[in-house]
Amino acid sequence: MSKTIAILTSGGDSPGMNAAIRAATIVAIAKGHRVLGVRHGYRGLLDGKIAPLDAEGVNGILREGGTILHSARSRRFHERASRDQAREVLTQHGVDGLIVIGGNGSLTGLTLLSNQDEAGDWPVRCIGIPASIDNDIALTGLAIGVDTAMNTIVEACDRIGDTASAHGRTFIIEVMGRESGYLAMTSAIASGANMVLFPEATRTEEELVNSVVKTILTMRERHPENHRVLAIKAEGVPTPTDRLKELVDAKLGQATGEEHEDIETRVTVLGHVVRGGRPSAFDRLLGSRFGNVAVRALLDGEHRKMVAWLPPMDLPEGAGTRSVADPYCYLIDLPMMLAATKRLLEGQSPLARWRTTAFDDLEDVFLL
Ligand code: F6P
């Protein structure tokens, strides 16, 4: 029997969202079902911004960044009344299955929308697809957009590295990631940075300043001909980046006196540049495979699950099952994912605990 599947993107956009939209749409249509696109996230859902999506409508979007369905952050969805309204809108449009592509906030909204305590016998099946450049979603090895964001950061660091070497300067490069240090940590390695500052390390402001000054002075000693220092800083580190620069400059002045003149520091905040651009080949693949698995899961009657990308790992008991459509993908219970993500962001998960010390013995390696 032909079913109607609605797709929406929500929260911070991420490169590869369009690949997921496209795959879900063409797989559903190829199987004889109807697809509706919800524009502007949950806000658009509440406002009834829903229109059919067909193969023509998703043709050529695989390579496009952002999301053709647009996105939004909607506080209204935190209210029960708004969720009741959203369920009513979807029912009125004859929707049988809903796919939400987004990060923690969006998947929390989907978990609330599909909570039987308030939804009762509402029949719409709900599947989430993790999409966030922060990679701050638990129980999936990767979310859509992370690979592209890392490539964007590394490209920027390569460019900054050229001028930093030319002048023997220190650059503090701030990258996105909200509360997670993942992007900072991985792009520091991939770009050959000399240090990385990330919130999981929970350093005091003084410890942060001292570590940057120590890196600068060590690099000057070890590399007399090229004082270049790239320090990648996650935006979730509490000290504002400009303040960190000022404190580092002051500390350098105390430590080196008149010699301080030729130690120059600069700041580059990459900001939303990290979220844009054409998706990498991997994010197109990941988005496509997630979209495919999500549709097939809905058609198989799966509900309140998130599609996950998992290298072989020990999943908590009952947390999920391997997708029959794609052995690299799993279907993870949404409420268990949210509980695990809470532990991750509170630094209580094994992964979070590993991150706090992961770089402790790499400090010197970065200075070689
Ligand atoms: O969650 C993705 C993200 O890009 C974070 O890294 C960043 O802190 C946040 O979104 C920015 O949100 P907005 O686009 O609403 O300013």
CSV table of C-alpha atoms and ligand atoms in Angstrom, one decimal:
chain,number,residue,atom,x,y,z
A,1,MET,CA,0.0,0.0,0.0
A,2,SER,CA,1.4,3.4,-0.9
A,3,LYS,CA,2.5,5.4,2.1
A,4,THR,CA,3.3,9.1,2.6
A,5,ILE,CA,6.6,10.0,4.1
A,6,ALA,CA,7.4,13.5,5.3
A,7,ILE,CA,11.0,14.8,5.6
A,8,LEU,CA,12.2,17.9,7.5
A,9,THR,CA,15.6,19.3,8.3
A,10,SER,CA,16.1,21.1,11.6
A,11,GLY,CA,18.7,22.9,13.7
A,12,GLY,CA,22.2,23.9,12.4
A,13,ASP,CA,22.4,22.9,8.7
A,14,SER,CA,25.2,20.6,7.8
A,15,PRO,CA,26.7,19.6,4.4
A,16,GLY,CA,25.3,16.3,3.3
A,17,MET,CA,21.7,17.0,4.5
A,18,ASN,CA,20.6,17.3,0.8
A,19,ALA,CA,22.2,13.9,0.1
A,20,ALA,CA,19.9,12.4,2.8
A,21,ILE,CA,16.9,14.3,1.5
A,22,ARG,CA,17.6,13.1,-2.0
A,23,ALA,CA,18.2,9.5,-1.1
A,24,ALA,CA,15.1,9.2,1.1
A,25,THR,CA,13.0,10.8,-1.6
A,26,ILE,CA,14.1,8.7,-4.6
A,27,VAL,CA,14.1,5.4,-2.6
A,28,ALA,CA,10.6,6.1,-1.4
A,29,ILE,CA,9.3,7.1,-4.9
A,30,ALA,CA,11.1,4.1,-6.4
A,31,LYS,CA,9.1,1.9,-4.0
A,32,GLY,CA,5.8,3.5,-5.0
A,33,HIS,CA,5.4,5.9,-2.1
A,34,ARG,CA,4.7,9.6,-1.8
A,35,VAL,CA,7.1,12.1,-0.3
A,36,LEU,CA,6.3,15.5,1.3
A,37,GLY,CA,9.0,18.1,2.1
A,38,VAL,CA,8.5,20.2,5.3
A,39,ARG,CA,10.2,23.6,4.9
A,40,HIS,CA,11.9,25.6,7.7
A,41,GLY,CA,12.1,22.7,10.2
A,42,TYR,CA,9.6,22.3,13.1
A,43,ARG,CA,8.5,26.0,12.7
A,44,GLY,CA,7.5,25.3,9.1
A,45,LEU,CA,5.7,22.1,10.3
A,46,LEU,CA,3.6,24.1,12.7
A,47,ASP,CA,2.9,26.7,10.0
A,48,GLY,CA,1.9,23.9,7.5
A,49,LYS,CA,4.8,24.7,5.1
A,50,ILE,CA,4.5,21.2,3.5
A,51,ALA,CA,4.7,20.4,-0.2
A,52,PRO,CA,5.3,17.3,-2.4
A,53,LEU,CA,8.9,16.3,-3.1
A,54,ASP,CA,9.5,14.4,-6.4
A,55,ALA,CA,12.6,13.1,-8.2
A,56,GLU,CA,12.8,16.3,-10.2
A,57,GLY,CA,12.8,18.4,-7.0
A,58,VAL,CA,15.9,16.6,-5.6
A,59,ASN,CA,17.7,16.3,-8.9
A,60,GLY,CA,21.2,17.8,-8.6
A,61,ILE,CA,21.1,18.6,-4.9
A,62,LEU,CA,23.5,15.9,-3.9
A,63,ARG,CA,26.4,18.2,-4.3
A,64,GLU,CA,24.8,21.3,-2.7
A,65,GLY,CA,25.6,22.4,0.9
A,66,GLY,CA,22.9,23.6,3.3
A,67,THR,CA,19.4,22.1,2.9
A,68,ILE,CA,16.8,22.7,0.2
A,69,LEU,CA,14.1,22.3,2.8
A,70,HIS,CA,15.7,25.2,4.8
A,71,SER,CA,16.0,24.9,8.6
A,72,ALA,CA,15.2,26.7,11.8
A,73,ARG,CA,15.5,26.5,15.5
A,74,SER,CA,12.0,26.4,17.0
A,75,ARG,CA,11.5,27.1,20.7
A,76,ARG,CA,7.7,26.7,20.2
A,77,PHE,CA,8.3,23.0,19.9
A,78,HIS,CA,9.3,22.8,23.5
A,79,GLU,CA,5.6,23.3,24.4
A,80,ARG,CA,3.3,20.3,24.5
A,81,ALA,CA,0.6,22.3,22.7
A,82,SER,CA,2.9,22.9,19.7
A,83,ARG,CA,3.7,19.2,19.5
A,84,ASP,CA,0.0,18.4,19.6
A,85,GLN,CA,-0.5,20.8,16.7
A,86,ALA,CA,2.4,19.3,14.8
A,87,ARG,CA,0.9,15.8,15.2
A,88,GLU,CA,-2.4,17.1,13.9
A,89,VAL,CA,-0.8,18.8,10.9
A,90,LEU,CA,1.0,15.6,9.9
A,91,THR,CA,-2.2,13.6,10.3
A,92,GLN,CA,-4.2,16.0,8.2
A,93,HIS,CA,-1.6,15.6,5.4
A,94,GLY,CA,-2.0,11.8,5.5
A,95,VAL,CA,1.6,11.3,6.7
A,96,ASP,CA,2.5,7.7,7.6
A,97,GLY,CA,6.2,8.3,8.4
A,98,LEU,CA,8.3,11.2,9.4
A,99,ILE,CA,12.1,11.6,8.9
A,100,VAL,CA,13.8,14.3,10.8
A,101,ILE,CA,17.4,15.2,9.8
A,102,GLY,CA,19.2,17.2,12.5
A,103,GLY,CA,21.3,17.4,15.7
A,104,ASN,CA,20.6,16.9,19.4
A,105,GLY,CA,17.9,19.5,19.6
A,106,SER,CA,16.1,18.2,16.5
A,107,LEU,CA,16.3,14.6,17.6
A,108,THR,CA,15.0,15.6,21.1
A,109,GLY,CA,12.0,17.2,19.4
A,110,LEU,CA,11.4,14.0,17.4
A,111,THR,CA,11.6,11.9,20.6
A,112,LEU,CA,9.1,14.2,22.3
A,113,LEU,CA,6.8,14.2,19.3
A,114,SER,CA,6.8,10.4,19.2
A,115,ASN,CA,6.5,9.9,22.9
A,116,GLN,CA,3.5,7.7,23.4
A,117,ASP,CA,2.7,9.3,26.8
A,118,GLU,CA,1.6,12.4,24.9
A,119,ALA,CA,1.1,11.0,21.4
A,120,GLY,CA,-1.2,8.2,22.4
A,121,ASP,CA,-2.2,6.1,19.4
A,122,TRP,CA,-0.9,8.7,16.9
A,123,PRO,CA,0.1,6.3,14.1
A,124,VAL,CA,3.0,8.2,12.4
A,125,ARG,CA,6.3,6.3,12.5
A,126,CYS,CA,9.3,8.5,13.3
A,127,ILE,CA,12.9,8.0,12.3
A,128,GLY,CA,15.8,10.4,13.0
A,129,ILE,CA,19.0,11.0,10.9
A,130,PRO,CA,22.0,12.5,12.8
A,131,ALA,CA,23.2,15.7,11.1
A,132,SER,CA,25.5,18.0,13.0
A,133,ILE,CA,29.0,19.2,12.2
A,134,ASP,CA,29.8,19.0,15.9
A,135,ASN,CA,29.6,15.2,15.9
A,136,ASP,CA,28.1,15.5,19.4
A,137,ILE,CA,25.5,12.8,19.0
A,138,ALA,CA,26.1,9.6,20.9
A,139,LEU,CA,25.8,6.0,19.6
A,140,THR,CA,26.7,6.9,16.1
A,141,GLY,CA,30.3,7.0,14.8
A,142,LEU,CA,29.6,10.0,12.7
A,143,ALA,CA,26.9,12.5,11.9
A,144,ILE,CA,26.3,14.1,8.5
A,145,GLY,CA,28.5,17.2,7.9
A,146,VAL,CA,31.5,16.3,10.2
A,147,ASP,CA,33.8,15.1,7.4
A,148,THR,CA,33.1,18.2,5.3
A,149,ALA,CA,33.5,20.5,8.3
A,150,MET,CA,36.9,18.9,9.1
A,151,ASN,CA,38.0,19.4,5.5
A,152,THR,CA,37.0,23.0,5.6
A,153,ILE,CA,38.9,23.6,8.8
A,154,VAL,CA,42.0,21.8,7.5
A,155,GLU,CA,41.9,23.9,4.3
A,156,ALA,CA,41.7,27.1,6.4
A,157,CYS,CA,44.5,26.0,8.7
A,158,ASP,CA,46.7,25.2,5.7
A,159,ARG,CA,46.1,28.7,4.4
A,160,ILE,CA,46.7,30.3,7.7
A,161,GLY,CA,49.8,28.2,8.2
A,162,ASP,CA,51.3,29.8,5.1
A,163,THR,CA,51.2,33.3,6.5
A,164,ALA,CA,51.9,32.1,10.0
A,165,SER,CA,55.2,30.6,8.7
A,166,ALA,CA,56.0,33.6,6.6
A,167,HIS,CA,55.9,35.9,9.7
A,168,GLY,CA,56.7,33.4,12.4
A,169,ARG,CA,53.4,34.2,14.0
A,170,THR,CA,51.1,32.4,16.4
A,171,PHE,CA,47.5,32.0,15.3
A,172,ILE,CA,44.7,31.0,17.6
A,173,ILE,CA,42.1,29.5,15.3
A,174,GLU,CA,38.6,29.2,16.8
A,175,VAL,CA,36.4,26.4,15.3
A,176,MET,CA,32.7,25.5,15.8
A,177,GLY,CA,31.6,22.5,17.8
A,178,ARG,CA,29.2,24.0,20.4
A,179,GLU,CA,30.1,22.0,23.5
A,180,SER,CA,32.1,19.3,21.8
A,181,GLY,CA,35.8,19.5,21.1
A,182,TYR,CA,35.6,16.8,18.4
A,183,LEU,CA,36.2,19.1,15.4
A,184,ALA,CA,39.0,20.9,17.1
A,185,MET,CA,40.7,17.7,18.2
A,186,THR,CA,40.5,15.9,14.9
A,187,SER,CA,41.3,18.9,12.7
A,188,ALA,CA,44.3,19.7,14.9
A,189,ILE,CA,45.8,16.3,14.0
A,190,ALA,CA,44.8,16.5,10.4
A,191,SER,CA,46.2,20.0,9.9
A,192,GLY,CA,49.4,19.5,11.9
A,193,ALA,CA,48.6,22.1,14.4
A,194,ASN,CA,50.9,22.7,17.4
A,195,MET,CA,48.2,22.5,20.0
A,196,VAL,CA,44.5,22.2,20.6
A,197,LEU,CA,42.3,23.7,23.2
A,198,PHE,CA,39.0,21.8,23.8
A,199,PRO,CA,36.3,22.0,26.5
A,200,GLU,CA,36.6,18.3,27.6
A,201,ALA,CA,40.0,19.0,29.0
A,202,THR,CA,38.4,21.4,31.6
A,203,ARG,CA,41.4,23.6,32.0
A,204,THR,CA,41.3,26.8,34.0
A,205,GLU,CA,41.9,30.1,32.2
A,206,GLU,CA,45.3,30.3,33.7
A,207,GLU,CA,46.2,26.8,32.6
A,208,LEU,CA,45.0,27.7,29.1
A,209,VAL,CA,47.2,30.8,28.9
A,210,ASN,CA,50.2,29.0,30.3
A,211,SER,CA,49.9,26.2,27.8
A,212,VAL,CA,49.7,28.6,24.9
A,213,VAL,CA,52.7,30.6,26.2
A,214,LYS,CA,54.7,27.4,26.8
A,215,THR,CA,54.0,26.2,23.3
A,216,ILE,CA,55.1,29.5,21.7
A,217,LEU,CA,58.3,29.6,23.7
A,218,THR,CA,59.1,25.9,23.1
A,219,MET,CA,58.5,26.4,19.3
A,220,ARG,CA,60.9,29.4,19.3
A,221,GLU,CA,63.5,27.4,21.0
A,222,ARG,CA,63.2,24.3,18.8
A,223,HIS,CA,62.5,26.0,15.5
A,224,PRO,CA,64.6,29.2,15.4
A,225,GLU,CA,63.9,29.7,11.7
A,226,ASN,CA,60.2,29.2,11.9
A,227,HIS,CA,58.2,30.3,15.0
A,228,ARG,CA,54.9,29.3,13.4
A,229,VAL,CA,52.3,28.2,16.0
A,230,LEU,CA,48.8,27.1,15.1
A,231,ALA,CA,46.6,26.7,18.2
A,232,ILE,CA,43.2,25.3,17.4
A,233,LYS,CA,40.5,26.3,19.9
A,234,ALA,CA,37.1,24.9,20.1
A,235,GLU,CA,34.4,27.5,20.6
A,236,GLY,CA,33.1,25.6,23.6
A,237,VAL,CA,36.3,26.5,25.6
A,238,PRO,CA,34.9,29.1,28.1
A,239,THR,CA,37.5,31.8,27.7
A,240,PRO,CA,36.6,34.0,24.7
A,241,THR,CA,39.3,33.8,22.0
A,242,ASP,CA,40.1,37.5,22.0
A,243,ARG,CA,40.5,37.5,25.7
A,244,LEU,CA,42.8,34.5,25.5
A,245,LYS,CA,45.0,36.3,23.0
A,246,GLU,CA,45.2,39.4,25.3
A,247,LEU,CA,46.1,37.2,28.3
A,248,VAL,CA,48.7,35.3,26.2
A,249,ASP,CA,50.3,38.6,25.0
A,250,ALA,CA,50.5,39.9,28.6
A,251,LYS,CA,52.0,36.7,29.8
A,252,LEU,CA,54.6,36.7,27.0
A,253,GLY,CA,55.5,40.2,27.9
A,254,GLN,CA,56.2,39.2,31.5
A,255,ALA,CA,58.1,36.0,30.3
A,256,THR,CA,60.3,37.6,27.7
A,257,GLY,CA,60.5,41.3,28.4
A,258,GLU,CA,61.8,43.4,25.4
A,259,GLU,CA,62.2,40.3,23.3
A,260,HIS,CA,58.4,40.2,23.2
A,261,GLU,CA,58.2,42.6,20.2
A,262,ASP,CA,58.8,39.9,17.6
A,263,ILE,CA,56.4,37.4,19.1
A,264,GLU,CA,53.2,38.2,17.3
A,265,THR,CA,49.9,36.6,17.9
A,266,ARG,CA,46.7,36.7,15.8
A,267,VAL,CA,43.2,35.4,16.0
A,268,THR,CA,41.0,33.8,13.3
A,269,VAL,CA,37.5,32.8,14.1
A,270,LEU,CA,36.2,30.4,11.4
A,271,GLY,CA,32.6,30.6,12.6
A,272,HIS,CA,29.9,29.6,10.1
A,273,VAL,CA,32.4,29.1,7.3
A,274,VAL,CA,32.9,25.7,8.8
A,275,ARG,CA,29.2,24.8,8.1
A,276,GLY,CA,29.1,25.8,4.5
A,277,GLY,CA,30.4,24.4,1.2
A,278,ARG,CA,29.8,21.5,-1.0
A,279,PRO,CA,29.6,18.2,0.9
A,280,SER,CA,32.6,15.9,0.7
A,281,ALA,CA,32.3,12.6,-1.1
A,282,PHE,CA,32.0,10.9,2.3
A,283,ASP,CA,29.2,13.1,3.5
A,284,ARG,CA,27.4,12.6,0.3
A,285,LEU,CA,27.8,8.8,0.8
A,286,LEU,CA,26.9,9.0,4.5
A,287,GLY,CA,23.8,11.2,3.8
A,288,SER,CA,22.7,8.9,1.0
A,289,ARG,CA,23.1,5.7,3.0
A,290,PHE,CA,21.3,7.3,6.0
A,291,GLY,CA,18.4,8.4,3.8
A,292,ASN,CA,18.1,5.0,2.3
A,293,VAL,CA,18.1,3.2,5.6
A,294,ALA,CA,15.7,5.7,7.2
A,295,VAL,CA,13.0,5.1,4.5
A,296,ARG,CA,13.4,1.4,4.5
A,297,ALA,CA,13.2,1.4,8.3
A,298,LEU,CA,9.9,3.3,8.2
A,299,LEU,CA,8.5,1.0,5.6
A,300,ASP,CA,9.5,-2.0,7.8
A,301,GLY,CA,7.5,-0.4,10.7
A,302,GLU,CA,10.5,0.8,12.7
A,303,HIS,CA,9.7,3.7,15.1
A,304,ARG,CA,11.5,6.1,17.5
A,305,LYS,CA,14.9,5.1,16.1
A,306,MET,CA,17.9,7.0,14.9
A,307,VAL,CA,19.9,5.7,11.9
A,308,ALA,CA,23.5,5.4,13.1
A,309,TRP,CA,26.9,4.8,11.4
A,310,LEU,CA,28.8,2.4,13.6
A,311,PRO,CA,32.2,0.8,13.2
A,312,PRO,CA,32.1,-2.4,15.1
A,313,MET,CA,31.5,-1.3,18.7
A,314,ASP,CA,29.8,-2.5,21.8
A,315,LEU,CA,26.4,-1.1,21.8
A,316,PRO,CA,24.6,-0.9,25.2
A,317,GLU,CA,22.2,-3.9,25.5
A,318,GLY,CA,19.0,-3.2,23.7
A,319,ALA,CA,20.2,0.1,22.3
A,320,GLY,CA,19.8,-0.9,18.7
A,321,THR,CA,19.9,-3.4,15.8
A,322,ARG,CA,21.9,-3.6,12.7
A,323,SER,CA,20.0,-2.3,9.6
A,324,VAL,CA,19.0,-5.1,7.2
A,325,ALA,CA,19.3,-2.6,4.4
A,326,ASP,CA,22.9,-1.7,5.1
A,327,PRO,CA,25.2,-3.6,7.4
A,328,TYR,CA,27.3,-0.5,8.2
A,329,CYS,CA,24.2,1.2,9.6
A,330,TYR,CA,22.3,0.5,12.8
A,331,LEU,CA,18.9,1.6,14.2
A,332,ILE,CA,19.4,3.1,17.6
A,333,ASP,CA,16.6,3.6,20.1
A,334,LEU,CA,16.0,7.4,20.3
A,335,PRO,CA,15.4,7.7,24.1
A,336,MET,CA,18.6,5.6,24.7
A,337,MET,CA,20.5,7.8,22.3
A,338,LEU,CA,19.5,11.0,24.1
A,339,ALA,CA,20.4,9.5,27.5
A,340,ALA,CA,23.8,8.5,26.1
A,341,THR,CA,24.3,11.9,24.5
A,342,LYS,CA,23.5,13.6,27.9
A,343,ARG,CA,26.2,11.4,29.5
A,344,LEU,CA,28.6,12.3,26.6
A,345,LEU,CA,28.1,16.0,26.9
A,346,GLU,CA,28.4,15.8,30.7
A,347,GLY,CA,31.7,14.1,30.3
A,348,GLN,CA,30.3,10.9,31.9
A,349,SER,CA,30.6,8.5,28.9
A,350,PRO,CA,33.7,6.3,28.3
A,351,LEU,CA,34.3,8.3,25.1
A,352,ALA,CA,34.1,11.6,26.9
A,353,ARG,CA,36.4,10.4,29.7
A,354,TRP,CA,38.9,9.2,27.1
A,355,ARG,CA,38.8,12.7,25.4
A,356,THR,CA,39.8,14.4,28.6
A,357,THR,CA,43.2,12.8,28.6
A,358,ALA,CA,43.5,11.8,25.0
A,359,PHE,CA,45.9,14.6,24.2
A,360,ASP,CA,47.8,14.7,27.5
A,361,ASP,CA,50.8,12.7,26.2
A,362,LEU,CA,50.6,14.2,22.7
A,363,GLU,CA,51.6,17.7,23.8
A,364,ASP,CA,55.2,17.2,23.0
A,365,VAL,CA,54.5,15.3,19.8
A,366,PHE,CA,52.8,18.4,18.5
A,367,LEU,CA,55.9,20.5,18.9
A,368,LEU,CA,58.3,18.3,16.9
B,1,F6P,O1,25.4,22.8,16.1
B,1,F6P,C1,26.0,23.2,14.9
B,1,F6P,C2,26.5,24.6,15.2
B,1,F6P,O2,27.2,25.0,14.0
B,1,F6P,C3,27.5,24.7,16.4
B,1,F6P,O3,28.8,24.3,16.1
B,1,F6P,C4,27.4,26.2,16.6
B,1,F6P,O4,27.8,26.6,17.9
B,1,F6P,C5,25.9,26.5,16.4
B,1,F6P,O5,25.5,25.5,15.5
B,1,F6P,C6,25.7,27.9,15.8
B,1,F6P,O6,24.3,28.0,15.8
B,1,F6P,P1,23.6,29.1,14.8
B,1,F6P,O7,23.8,28.7,13.4
B,1,F6P,O8,22.1,29.1,15.2
B,1,F6P,O9,24.3,30.4,15.1
